[in-house]
Tab-separated table of C-alpha atoms and ligand atoms in Angstrom:
chain	number	residue	atom	x	y	z
A	87	MET	CA	97.556	-119.086	-6.977
A	88	PRO	CA	94.411	-118.912	-4.886
A	89	PHE	CA	94.375	-115.490	-2.865
A	90	SER	CA	94.152	-118.057	0.556
A	91	SER	CA	98.396	-118.326	-0.286
A	92	LEU	CA	98.446	-114.595	-0.163
A	93	GLY	CA	98.173	-113.232	3.987
A	94	LEU	CA	95.379	-111.624	4.022
A	95	LEU	CA	92.660	-111.545	6.561
A	96	PRO	CA	89.741	-113.805	5.894
A	97	SER	CA	87.312	-110.516	5.856
A	98	LEU	CA	89.046	-109.883	3.051
A	99	LEU	CA	88.732	-113.141	1.453
A	100	HIS	CA	85.663	-112.953	1.203
A	101	ALA	CA	84.903	-109.158	-0.085
A	102	ILE	CA	87.037	-110.521	-3.202
A	103	SER	CA	84.065	-113.593	-3.985
A	104	GLU	CA	81.485	-111.775	-3.487
A	105	SER	CA	83.455	-109.682	-6.394
A	106	GLY	CA	83.411	-112.869	-8.405
A	107	TYR	CA	87.088	-112.903	-8.467
A	108	LEU	CA	88.725	-116.306	-8.476
A	109	GLU	CA	92.575	-115.859	-8.896
A	110	PRO	CA	95.341	-113.165	-7.949
A	111	THR	CA	95.598	-111.027	-11.366
A	112	ALA	CA	100.038	-111.455	-11.970
A	113	ILE	CA	99.895	-108.333	-10.521
A	114	GLN	CA	98.194	-108.941	-7.241
A	115	ALA	CA	100.035	-112.321	-6.536
A	116	ALA	CA	103.331	-110.465	-6.673
A	117	ALA	CA	102.161	-106.418	-5.362
A	118	ILE	CA	100.654	-108.334	-2.892
A	119	PRO	CA	102.421	-110.102	0.348
A	120	ALA	CA	105.330	-107.070	-1.102
A	121	ILE	CA	102.945	-104.186	0.273
A	122	LEU	CA	101.568	-106.300	3.420
A	123	GLN	CA	105.742	-106.979	4.162
A	124	GLY	CA	105.773	-103.242	4.967
A	125	HIS	CA	108.001	-102.827	1.378
A	126	ASP	CA	107.758	-99.768	-0.312
A	127	VAL	CA	105.895	-101.012	-3.941
A	128	VAL	CA	107.102	-99.801	-7.173
A	129	GLY	CA	104.399	-101.099	-10.073
A	130	SER	CA	103.933	-100.912	-13.811
A	131	ALA	CA	101.086	-101.628	-14.281
A	132	GLN	CA	98.816	-101.052	-17.442
A	133	THR	CA	94.462	-100.332	-17.203
A	134	GLY	CA	93.051	-104.043	-17.136
A	135	SER	CA	95.692	-105.734	-14.846
A	136	GLY	CA	93.878	-105.471	-11.445
A	137	LYS	CA	96.339	-103.037	-10.083
A	138	THR	CA	93.368	-101.332	-7.953
A	139	ALA	CA	93.212	-104.702	-6.086
A	140	ALA	CA	96.963	-105.322	-6.078
A	141	PHE	CA	97.064	-101.730	-3.657
A	142	SER	CA	93.778	-101.870	-2.531
A	143	LEU	CA	93.325	-105.703	-0.506
A	144	PRO	CA	97.017	-105.027	1.137
A	145	LEU	CA	96.243	-101.604	1.800
A	146	LEU	CA	92.560	-102.168	3.855
A	147	GLN	CA	94.413	-105.773	6.271
A	148	LEU	CA	97.685	-103.117	7.031
A	149	LEU	CA	95.492	-100.043	8.644
A	150	ASN	CA	92.716	-102.846	10.132
A	151	THR	CA	95.729	-104.865	12.009
A	152	PRO	CA	94.951	-104.086	15.311
A	153	SER	CA	99.544	-103.167	15.521
A	154	VAL	CA	98.571	-100.208	14.031
A	155	GLU	CA	97.934	-98.063	16.701
A	156	LYS	CA	94.118	-95.544	15.613
A	157	SER	CA	94.724	-92.264	16.457
A	158	ARG	CA	92.035	-91.021	18.526
A	159	ASP	CA	91.421	-87.580	16.225
A	160	ARG	CA	90.658	-90.711	12.919
A	161	SER	CA	93.472	-88.823	11.017
A	162	THR	CA	94.442	-89.869	7.392
A	163	ARG	CA	96.522	-92.602	7.330
A	164	ALA	CA	96.557	-94.070	3.784
A	165	LEU	CA	96.661	-91.279	0.454
A	166	VAL	CA	95.956	-92.568	-2.718
A	167	LEU	CA	96.817	-90.001	-5.287
A	168	VAL	CA	94.799	-90.523	-8.961
A	169	PRO	CA	95.251	-88.127	-12.241
A	170	THR	CA	91.165	-88.391	-12.363
A	171	ARG	CA	88.076	-88.144	-11.548
A	172	GLU	CA	86.688	-91.433	-13.518
A	173	LEU	CA	89.409	-92.704	-11.471
A	174	ALA	CA	89.239	-91.700	-7.945
A	175	ALA	CA	85.243	-92.750	-7.523
A	176	GLN	CA	86.523	-96.110	-9.936
A	177	VAL	CA	89.340	-96.339	-6.813
A	178	GLY	CA	87.300	-95.599	-4.104
A	179	GLU	CA	84.443	-97.803	-5.083
A	180	ALA	CA	86.641	-100.628	-4.967
A	181	LEU	CA	88.636	-99.585	-2.004
A	182	GLN	CA	84.865	-99.340	0.043
A	183	LEU	CA	83.456	-102.594	-1.457
A	184	LEU	CA	86.503	-104.691	-0.265
A	185	ALA	CA	86.933	-102.962	3.420
A	186	GLN	CA	82.756	-104.373	3.634
A	187	HIS	CA	83.192	-106.800	5.302
A	188	SER	CA	86.180	-105.419	8.078
A	189	SER	CA	86.332	-106.088	11.030
A	190	GLN	CA	87.604	-101.759	12.125
A	191	PRO	CA	85.035	-99.950	9.695
A	192	LEU	CA	87.796	-97.907	7.412
A	193	ARG	CA	86.923	-94.070	6.624
A	194	ILE	CA	87.592	-93.714	3.504
A	195	MET	CA	86.608	-90.706	1.362
A	196	THR	CA	87.077	-89.454	-2.258
A	197	LEU	CA	87.859	-86.461	-3.028
A	198	PHE	CA	87.639	-84.807	-6.165
A	199	GLY	CA	86.985	-81.589	-8.205
A	200	GLY	CA	84.765	-80.229	-10.635
A	201	VAL	CA	82.051	-80.459	-7.721
A	202	SER	CA	81.285	-78.284	-4.798
A	203	ILE	CA	83.708	-78.246	-2.305
A	204	ASN	CA	81.786	-78.142	0.659
A	205	PRO	CA	79.740	-81.000	1.325
A	206	GLN	CA	83.510	-82.784	1.340
A	207	MET	CA	84.996	-80.649	3.286
A	208	MET	CA	81.779	-80.525	6.401
A	209	ALA	CA	82.192	-85.011	5.877
A	210	LEU	CA	85.976	-84.615	6.250
A	211	ARG	CA	84.761	-83.613	9.830
A	212	GLY	CA	84.098	-86.707	10.277
A	213	GLY	CA	87.108	-87.700	9.362
A	214	ALA	CA	88.686	-90.186	7.040
A	215	ASP	CA	90.768	-93.176	6.928
A	216	ILE	CA	91.590	-92.936	3.880
A	217	VAL	CA	91.603	-90.227	1.769
A	218	VAL	CA	91.233	-90.587	-2.251
A	219	ALA	CA	92.481	-87.925	-4.159
A	220	THR	CA	92.833	-85.701	-6.701
A	221	PRO	CA	96.202	-83.604	-6.390
A	222	GLY	CA	94.068	-79.677	-6.866
A	223	ARG	CA	91.342	-80.775	-5.223
A	224	LEU	CA	92.746	-82.012	-2.301
A	225	LEU	CA	95.327	-78.649	-2.714
A	226	ASP	CA	92.230	-77.020	-1.669
A	227	LEU	CA	90.910	-79.015	1.200
A	228	LEU	CA	94.151	-78.670	2.907
A	229	ASP	CA	93.907	-74.543	2.416
A	230	HIS	CA	91.746	-75.386	3.941
A	231	ASN	CA	91.844	-77.269	6.688
A	232	ALA	CA	89.654	-79.560	6.516
A	233	LEU	CA	91.524	-82.984	6.333
A	234	SER	CA	95.636	-83.505	7.787
A	235	ILE	CA	97.744	-85.604	5.998
A	236	SER	CA	100.368	-85.344	8.240
A	237	ALA	CA	100.031	-89.211	10.410
A	238	VAL	CA	99.965	-90.933	6.163
A	239	SER	CA	101.994	-94.207	6.820
A	240	ILE	CA	101.214	-95.525	3.676
A	241	LEU	CA	101.206	-93.205	0.363
A	242	VAL	CA	100.058	-94.995	-3.363
A	243	LEU	CA	100.245	-92.729	-6.553
A	244	ASP	CA	97.904	-94.726	-9.090
A	245	GLU	CA	98.895	-93.560	-13.070
A	246	ALA	CA	101.729	-92.163	-11.411
A	247	ASP	CA	102.826	-91.513	-15.445
A	248	ARG	CA	99.012	-89.625	-15.648
A	249	LEU	CA	99.477	-87.863	-13.515
A	250	LEU	CA	103.145	-86.322	-15.055
A	251	ASP	CA	101.348	-86.083	-18.552
A	252	LEU	CA	98.210	-83.791	-17.011
A	253	GLY	CA	100.872	-81.407	-15.029
A	254	PHE	CA	100.736	-82.506	-11.750
A	255	ALA	CA	104.361	-82.470	-11.112
A	256	ASP	CA	104.076	-79.159	-8.357
A	257	GLU	CA	101.192	-80.216	-6.899
A	258	ILE	CA	102.862	-83.633	-6.086
A	259	GLY	CA	105.832	-81.625	-4.536
A	260	ARG	CA	103.399	-79.398	-2.243
A	261	ILE	CA	101.451	-82.967	-1.397
A	262	LEU	CA	104.599	-85.222	0.020
A	263	ALA	CA	106.370	-81.929	1.193
A	264	LEU	CA	103.564	-82.299	3.583
A	265	LEU	CA	103.840	-86.663	4.339
A	266	PRO	CA	105.197	-87.715	7.078
A	267	GLU	CA	108.907	-88.680	5.661
A	268	ARG	CA	108.554	-92.117	7.577
A	269	ARG	CA	106.276	-93.836	6.048
A	270	GLN	CA	105.477	-97.425	2.976
A	271	ASN	CA	105.952	-95.688	-1.112
A	272	VAL	CA	103.139	-97.817	-3.840
A	273	PHE	CA	103.216	-96.306	-7.039
A	274	PHE	CA	101.729	-97.258	-9.905
A	275	SER	CA	102.521	-96.262	-13.618
A	276	ALA	CA	101.449	-98.006	-17.068
A	277	THR	CA	105.069	-96.017	-18.650
A	278	PHE	CA	108.207	-95.225	-16.995
A	279	PRO	CA	109.862	-92.240	-18.804
A	280	PRO	CA	112.228	-89.651	-17.147
A	281	ALA	CA	110.069	-88.249	-15.950
A	282	VAL	CA	107.937	-90.999	-14.218
A	283	GLU	CA	111.524	-92.641	-13.071
A	284	ALA	CA	112.743	-89.492	-11.622
A	285	LEU	CA	109.559	-89.281	-9.381
A	286	SER	CA	109.851	-92.642	-8.219
A	287	LYS	CA	113.464	-92.183	-6.960
A	288	LYS	CA	112.223	-89.276	-5.290
A	289	ILE	CA	109.166	-91.199	-3.768
A	290	LEU	CA	110.534	-94.464	-3.186
A	291	ARG	CA	113.075	-96.554	-0.223
A	292	ASN	CA	114.512	-99.564	-1.994
A	293	PRO	CA	112.268	-99.959	-3.493
A	294	LYS	CA	110.614	-103.908	-4.940
A	295	ARG	CA	110.379	-103.304	-8.080
A	296	ILE	CA	106.720	-105.661	-9.481
A	297	ALA	CA	106.867	-105.759	-13.941
A	298	ILE	CA	104.903	-108.197	-15.519
A	299	ALA	CA	102.033	-107.214	-17.450
A	300	PRO	CA	102.291	-106.718	-21.033
A	301	GLU	CA	101.496	-103.854	-22.807
A	302	PRO	CA	97.391	-104.755	-23.669
A	303	ALA	CA	98.707	-104.103	-27.193
A	304	SER	CA	100.602	-107.114	-27.839
A	305	GLN	CA	97.938	-108.984	-25.287
A	306	PRO	CA	96.088	-112.140	-27.172
A	307	ASP	CA	92.754	-110.796	-25.896
A	308	ILE	CA	93.121	-107.884	-27.841
A	309	VAL	CA	91.825	-107.972	-31.945
A	310	GLN	CA	93.462	-104.945	-33.572
A	311	ARG	CA	92.117	-103.936	-37.000
A	312	ALA	CA	92.936	-101.187	-38.986
A	313	ILE	CA	89.958	-100.197	-41.523
A	314	ALA	CA	91.305	-97.915	-44.334
A	315	VAL	CA	88.322	-94.909	-44.386
A	316	ASP	CA	87.730	-91.350	-45.869
A	317	PRO	CA	87.648	-89.340	-42.954
A	318	LYS	CA	83.930	-88.053	-44.238
A	319	ARG	CA	82.816	-91.038	-43.998
A	320	ARG	CA	83.479	-92.218	-40.697
A	321	THR	CA	80.436	-92.263	-39.092
A	322	GLN	CA	78.580	-94.090	-42.392
A	323	LEU	CA	81.479	-97.061	-41.996
A	324	LEU	CA	81.704	-96.939	-38.207
A	325	VAL	CA	76.984	-97.059	-38.453
A	326	HIS	CA	77.326	-99.926	-40.851
A	327	LEU	CA	79.758	-102.000	-38.449
A	328	LEU	CA	77.586	-101.332	-35.682
A	329	LYS	CA	74.599	-103.008	-37.875
A	330	GLN	CA	77.039	-105.741	-40.227
A	331	ASN	CA	78.327	-106.872	-36.455
A	332	LYS	CA	75.600	-106.029	-34.241
A	333	TRP	CA	78.524	-103.975	-32.086
A	334	GLU	CA	76.029	-103.872	-29.439
A	335	ARG	CA	78.928	-101.048	-27.100
A	336	VAL	CA	81.351	-99.185	-29.323
A	337	LEU	CA	83.692	-96.682	-27.134
A	338	ALA	CA	85.000	-94.293	-30.258
A	339	PHE	CA	87.728	-91.646	-29.502
A	340	VAL	CA	87.758	-88.370	-31.170
A	341	ALA	CA	90.757	-85.959	-30.913
A	342	THR	CA	88.689	-83.008	-29.498
A	343	LYS	CA	85.495	-82.405	-27.284
A	344	TYR	CA	83.979	-80.294	-30.279
A	345	ALA	CA	83.980	-84.372	-32.610
A	346	ALA	CA	82.652	-85.897	-30.209
A	347	ASP	CA	80.113	-83.585	-30.138
A	348	TYR	CA	79.961	-83.421	-33.959
A	349	VAL	CA	80.113	-86.945	-34.597
A	350	THR	CA	77.106	-88.586	-31.752
A	351	GLU	CA	74.682	-85.740	-33.394
A	352	LYS	CA	75.349	-87.280	-36.866
A	353	LEU	CA	75.024	-91.193	-35.547
A	354	HIS	CA	71.096	-89.560	-33.744
A	355	ARG	CA	70.608	-88.332	-37.157
A	356	SER	CA	71.205	-92.620	-38.655
A	357	GLY	CA	69.074	-94.070	-35.045
A	358	ILE	CA	72.028	-94.364	-33.185
A	359	LYS	CA	71.972	-94.154	-29.408
A	360	ALA	CA	74.759	-92.212	-28.553
A	361	ALA	CA	76.747	-89.346	-26.374
A	362	ALA	CA	79.469	-87.999	-26.270
A	363	PHE	CA	81.883	-88.074	-23.189
A	364	HIS	CA	84.417	-85.211	-22.641
A	365	GLY	CA	85.979	-83.095	-20.034
A	366	GLU	CA	82.919	-80.151	-20.740
A	367	PHE	CA	80.843	-82.443	-19.017
A	368	SER	CA	79.386	-81.225	-14.901
A	369	GLN	CA	80.614	-84.472	-12.718
A	370	GLY	CA	77.454	-85.405	-12.834
A	371	ALA	CA	77.085	-85.563	-16.673
A	372	ARG	CA	79.484	-87.455	-16.599
A	373	THR	CA	78.934	-89.878	-13.455
A	374	ARG	CA	74.840	-90.103	-15.311
A	375	ILE	CA	76.553	-90.446	-19.221
A	376	LEU	CA	78.746	-94.025	-17.893
A	377	ALA	CA	76.060	-95.376	-16.377
A	378	GLU	CA	73.737	-94.644	-19.158
A	379	PHE	CA	76.355	-96.591	-20.653
A	380	LYS	CA	77.513	-99.349	-18.865
A	381	ALA	CA	73.843	-99.987	-18.098
A	382	GLY	CA	73.369	-100.740	-22.002
A	383	ASP	CA	70.993	-97.745	-22.991
A	384	LEU	CA	73.520	-96.516	-25.550
A	385	GLN	CA	75.316	-98.615	-28.124
A	386	VAL	CA	78.231	-95.415	-28.961
A	387	LEU	CA	80.197	-93.568	-26.480
A	388	VAL	CA	82.199	-91.064	-28.159
A	389	ALA	CA	85.114	-89.943	-26.336
A	390	THR	CA	88.029	-87.578	-25.181
A	391	ASP	CA	90.499	-89.259	-24.037
A	392	VAL	CA	89.180	-88.115	-20.799
A	393	ALA	CA	88.003	-91.286	-21.263
A	394	ALA	CA	91.006	-93.295	-21.922
A	395	ARG	CA	92.600	-93.902	-18.288
A	396	GLY	CA	90.373	-95.090	-15.193
A	397	ILE	CA	87.041	-95.825	-16.119
A	398	ASP	CA	85.727	-98.813	-16.260
A	399	ILE	CA	83.498	-100.173	-18.043
A	400	PRO	CA	82.707	-104.497	-17.985
A	401	GLN	CA	82.966	-106.866	-20.841
A	402	LEU	CA	83.317	-103.348	-23.608
A	403	PRO	CA	82.977	-105.249	-26.526
A	404	VAL	CA	84.931	-103.265	-28.510
A	405	VAL	CA	87.045	-99.767	-29.037
A	406	LEU	CA	86.968	-97.567	-32.022
A	407	ASN	CA	89.948	-95.271	-33.087
A	408	TYR	CA	87.324	-92.701	-34.594
A	409	ASP	CA	91.345	-90.622	-34.109
A	410	LEU	CA	94.261	-91.418	-33.732
A	411	PRO	CA	95.533	-91.200	-30.713
A	412	ARG	CA	97.941	-88.584	-30.502
A	413	SER	CA	100.650	-91.221	-28.866
A	414	ALA	CA	101.309	-94.558	-28.875
A	415	VAL	CA	100.693	-94.497	-25.210
A	416	ASP	CA	97.847	-93.459	-25.681
A	417	TYR	CA	96.662	-95.878	-27.928
A	418	THR	CA	97.502	-98.566	-25.214
A	419	HIS	CA	95.118	-96.600	-22.626
A	420	ARG	CA	92.379	-96.336	-25.742
A	421	ILE	CA	92.475	-99.831	-26.550
A	422	GLY	CA	93.250	-100.699	-22.792
A	423	ARG	CA	89.596	-99.873	-22.089
A	424	THR	CA	88.355	-103.870	-23.784
A	425	GLY	CA	89.921	-107.209	-23.482
A	426	ARG	CA	89.483	-106.225	-19.719
A	427	ALA	CA	90.499	-108.836	-16.698
A	428	GLY	CA	90.415	-111.810	-19.624
A	429	GLU	CA	87.501	-110.920	-21.873
A	430	THR	CA	88.146	-110.805	-25.066
A	431	GLY	CA	87.721	-107.459	-27.059
A	432	ILE	CA	88.393	-105.747	-30.704
A	433	ALA	CA	90.529	-102.269	-31.054
A	434	VAL	CA	89.145	-101.069	-34.234
A	435	SER	CA	91.270	-97.758	-35.408
A	436	PHE	CA	90.237	-96.179	-38.970
A	437	ILE	CA	93.456	-94.718	-40.899
A	438	SER	CA	93.648	-92.321	-44.097
A	439	ALA	CA	96.353	-91.582	-46.318
A	440	ASP	CA	96.707	-88.257	-44.312
A	441	THR	CA	97.119	-90.875	-41.214
A	442	GLU	CA	98.847	-93.652	-42.120
A	443	ALA	CA	102.254	-92.679	-41.297
A	444	HIS	CA	100.633	-91.334	-37.435
A	445	PHE	CA	99.690	-95.334	-37.173
A	446	ARG	CA	102.975	-96.643	-38.487
A	447	LEU	CA	104.901	-95.585	-36.123
A	448	ILE	CA	102.221	-96.264	-33.051
A	449	GLU	CA	102.790	-100.191	-34.678
A	450	LYS	CA	106.410	-99.262	-34.915
A	451	ARG	CA	106.520	-98.682	-31.190
A	452	HIS	CA	104.256	-101.497	-30.236
A	453	ASP	CA	105.854	-103.746	-32.535
A	454	LEU	CA	102.842	-104.550	-34.066
A	455	ARG	CA	101.507	-104.810	-37.666
A	456	CYS	CA	97.763	-104.909	-38.827
A	457	ALA	CA	96.356	-105.575	-41.797
A	458	ARG	CA	94.629	-103.046	-43.579
A	459	GLU	CA	90.929	-103.292	-44.491
A	460	GLU	CA	88.991	-102.161	-46.287
A	461	ILE	CA	84.966	-102.020	-45.893
A	462	ALA	CA	83.133	-102.685	-49.555
A	463	GLY	CA	81.619	-99.489	-50.468
A	464	PHE	CA	84.014	-98.010	-47.880
A	465	GLU	CA	87.265	-98.254	-50.104
A	466	PRO	CA	88.835	-94.485	-49.976
A	467	VAL	CA	89.859	-92.864	-52.447
A	468	GLU	CA	91.570	-90.188	-50.629
A	469	THR	CA	94.787	-89.548	-51.287
A	470	LEU	CA	97.497	-87.938	-48.942
A	471	SER	CA	97.352	-84.371	-48.168
A	472	SER	CA	100.741	-82.039	-49.380
A	473	GLU	CA	100.886	-80.310	-46.367
A	474	THR	CA	100.874	-83.960	-44.228
A	475	SER	CA	103.667	-85.502	-47.092
A	476	SER	CA	105.353	-82.286	-46.006
A	477	ALA	CA	105.026	-82.793	-42.227
A	478	ILE	CA	105.928	-86.881	-42.801
A	479	ALA	CA	109.334	-86.206	-44.760
A	480	ARG	CA	109.876	-83.283	-41.891
A	481	THR	CA	109.770	-85.850	-38.902
A	482	MET	CA	110.637	-88.952	-40.685
A	483	ASN	CA	114.122	-87.871	-38.992
A	484	ALA	CA	113.414	-87.837	-36.143
A	485	ASP	CA	111.534	-91.450	-36.113
A	486	THR	CA	110.425	-91.590	-33.027
A	487	LEU	CA	107.384	-90.609	-31.921
A	488	SER	CA	107.750	-88.067	-28.646
A	489	GLU	CA	105.255	-89.220	-26.395
A	490	ASN	CA	102.503	-86.960	-25.158
A	491	ALA	CA	104.297	-84.027	-26.298
A	492	PRO	CA	102.832	-80.834	-27.898
A	493	ASP	CA	104.235	-81.185	-31.494
A	494	ASN	CA	104.072	-85.052	-31.529
A	495	PRO	CA	103.329	-85.029	-35.271
A	496	ALA	CA	99.617	-86.843	-34.691
A	497	ASN	CA	96.659	-85.336	-36.719
A	498	GLY	CA	99.224	-83.396	-38.231
A	499	GLY	CA	101.292	-81.410	-35.283
A	500	ILE	CA	103.962	-81.276	-36.389
A	501	LYS	CA	107.435	-80.847	-34.836
A	502	GLY	CA	108.626	-76.971	-34.274
A	503	LYS	CA	105.760	-75.785	-35.365
A	504	ARG	CA	103.907	-73.256	-33.306
A	505	LYS	CA	100.787	-75.509	-31.416
A	506	SER	CA	98.328	-75.916	-33.350
A	507	LYS	CA	94.321	-75.790	-32.506
A	508	LYS	CA	94.032	-78.686	-31.392
A	509	ASP	CA	97.411	-78.929	-29.818
A	510	LYS	CA	95.896	-76.088	-27.436
A	511	LEU	CA	91.911	-77.405	-27.297
A	512	ARG	CA	93.895	-81.338	-26.504
A	513	GLU	CA	95.271	-79.038	-23.302
A	514	ALA	CA	92.262	-77.196	-23.154
A	515	ALA	CA	91.118	-80.757	-22.345
A	516	ALA	CA	93.725	-81.835	-19.929
A	517	LEU	CA	93.331	-78.715	-17.876
A	518	ASN	CA	89.661	-79.822	-17.509
A	519	GLN	CA	90.688	-82.900	-15.771
A	520	LYS	CA	92.891	-81.412	-13.821
A	521	GLU	CA	90.806	-80.344	-10.206
B	852	AMP	P1	92.462	-102.497	-12.892
B	852	AMP	O1	93.052	-103.091	-13.142
B	852	AMP	O2	92.448	-102.484	-11.235
B	852	AMP	O3	91.496	-101.547	-13.247
B	852	AMP	O4	91.206	-104.082	-12.885
B	852	AMP	C1	90.742	-104.666	-14.057
B	852	AMP	C2	89.443	-105.061	-13.553
B	852	AMP	O5	89.708	-106.534	-13.056
B	852	AMP	C3	87.708	-104.737	-12.673
B	852	AMP	O6	87.019	-104.755	-13.353
B	852	AMP	C4	88.549	-105.331	-11.660
B	852	AMP	O7	87.127	-105.664	-10.642
B	852	AMP	C5	88.996	-106.926	-12.588
B	852	AMP	N1	89.418	-107.780	-11.427
B	852	AMP	C6	90.721	-107.289	-10.403
B	852	AMP	N2	90.414	-108.157	-10.169
B	852	AMP	C7	90.947	-109.627	-11.145
B	852	AMP	C8	90.760	-110.903	-10.072
B	852	AMP	N3	91.908	-111.096	-9.740
B	852	AMP	N4	90.052	-111.247	-10.628
B	852	AMP	C9	89.219	-110.905	-11.838
B	852	AMP	N5	89.297	-109.897	-12.141
B	852	AMP	C10	89.601	-108.943	-11.792
């Protein structure tokens, strides 16, 4: 099906062809006509499914149609709420690109924290037709009367599950209270646990449901591998794999900021161009590091889960779980960084005796079974530690992996016990993203 059959304006079709998109992705084919018709839409959309354009294109069209009265004071008519700074920047960029040929120039503002609020307040004086924002910074700006959202006609919640994971429920509630009752709502989420389902029910009115994209975990264009290796030898094995497979660009996920810095340093010592990427860096530093990685100046980006959602790195052939993710959902988001938009990708997980049981739960969740590979010279020798075996015994009865729960058994977190240092670090990382 061509884009031209979706009822989009010629200016948008022009921008689409310049972006090199040949035909709509499944979510675009379903969501674009529904949003154009004015329906509320709820979409089960994974990262990499093309969901940004799926809401951006109809949103731009609806705001560009002369029948939509353009208010003189240029009040904000569309609001896109996203969980992270990276996603805000990315969605803002996509909107700018797709809007570039529009007959009525639209002002698109991207607002997120971690940077000074003053330039954003100044820029908002000129008004903004479309605002893409993280919830915390939006509320700060609303508190400063820097903008009004009382005339918003379209609300988009992107990655709603992540918004709730990051603890934005209260902020979303406050924002909803400031929006007009009559508006169109678009709601995208990769997963629909009960809290997300409840939020969608609260926001949406008689929505069209779109659930097409399979989880990246089951997509054939991502080859998933599990390599058994002792934890102490992981960096050496990574260096070996980089050389042996001539991997030019690898996104390696670790559990903590400390691990990101530590592994990066070890890679430097082995002559690998690498950088750490985590919530402790300023927004400017994060943008620069990402640009270097995208430009091919870095071979390995060692990231915490801050990078697991939202950021789009075209041509990323390999994602590595140096540390396993806490949950099956995080696994999906991590590996979804590769194999995007039809490219093929490899997702490798390093497994040790202590993390084997946790990986099995992730496999079970995804109905997946990866053969455990061993690489010559790196065969594991360690056996299960006593701490892990008793943790497994305790959690086996539950037999479920609770998404993003602080008591998740990943990497040693044990149900019912008080929070580990790692849990606290992770929570701090999540808090860092809250702007
Ligand atoms: P998203 O899921 O919105 O993060 O998009 C993932 C990637 O797919 C981005 O790099 C987009 O530029 C790209 N993309 C979006 N729509 C299409 C399309 N119809 N054809 C090819 N690539 C696309």
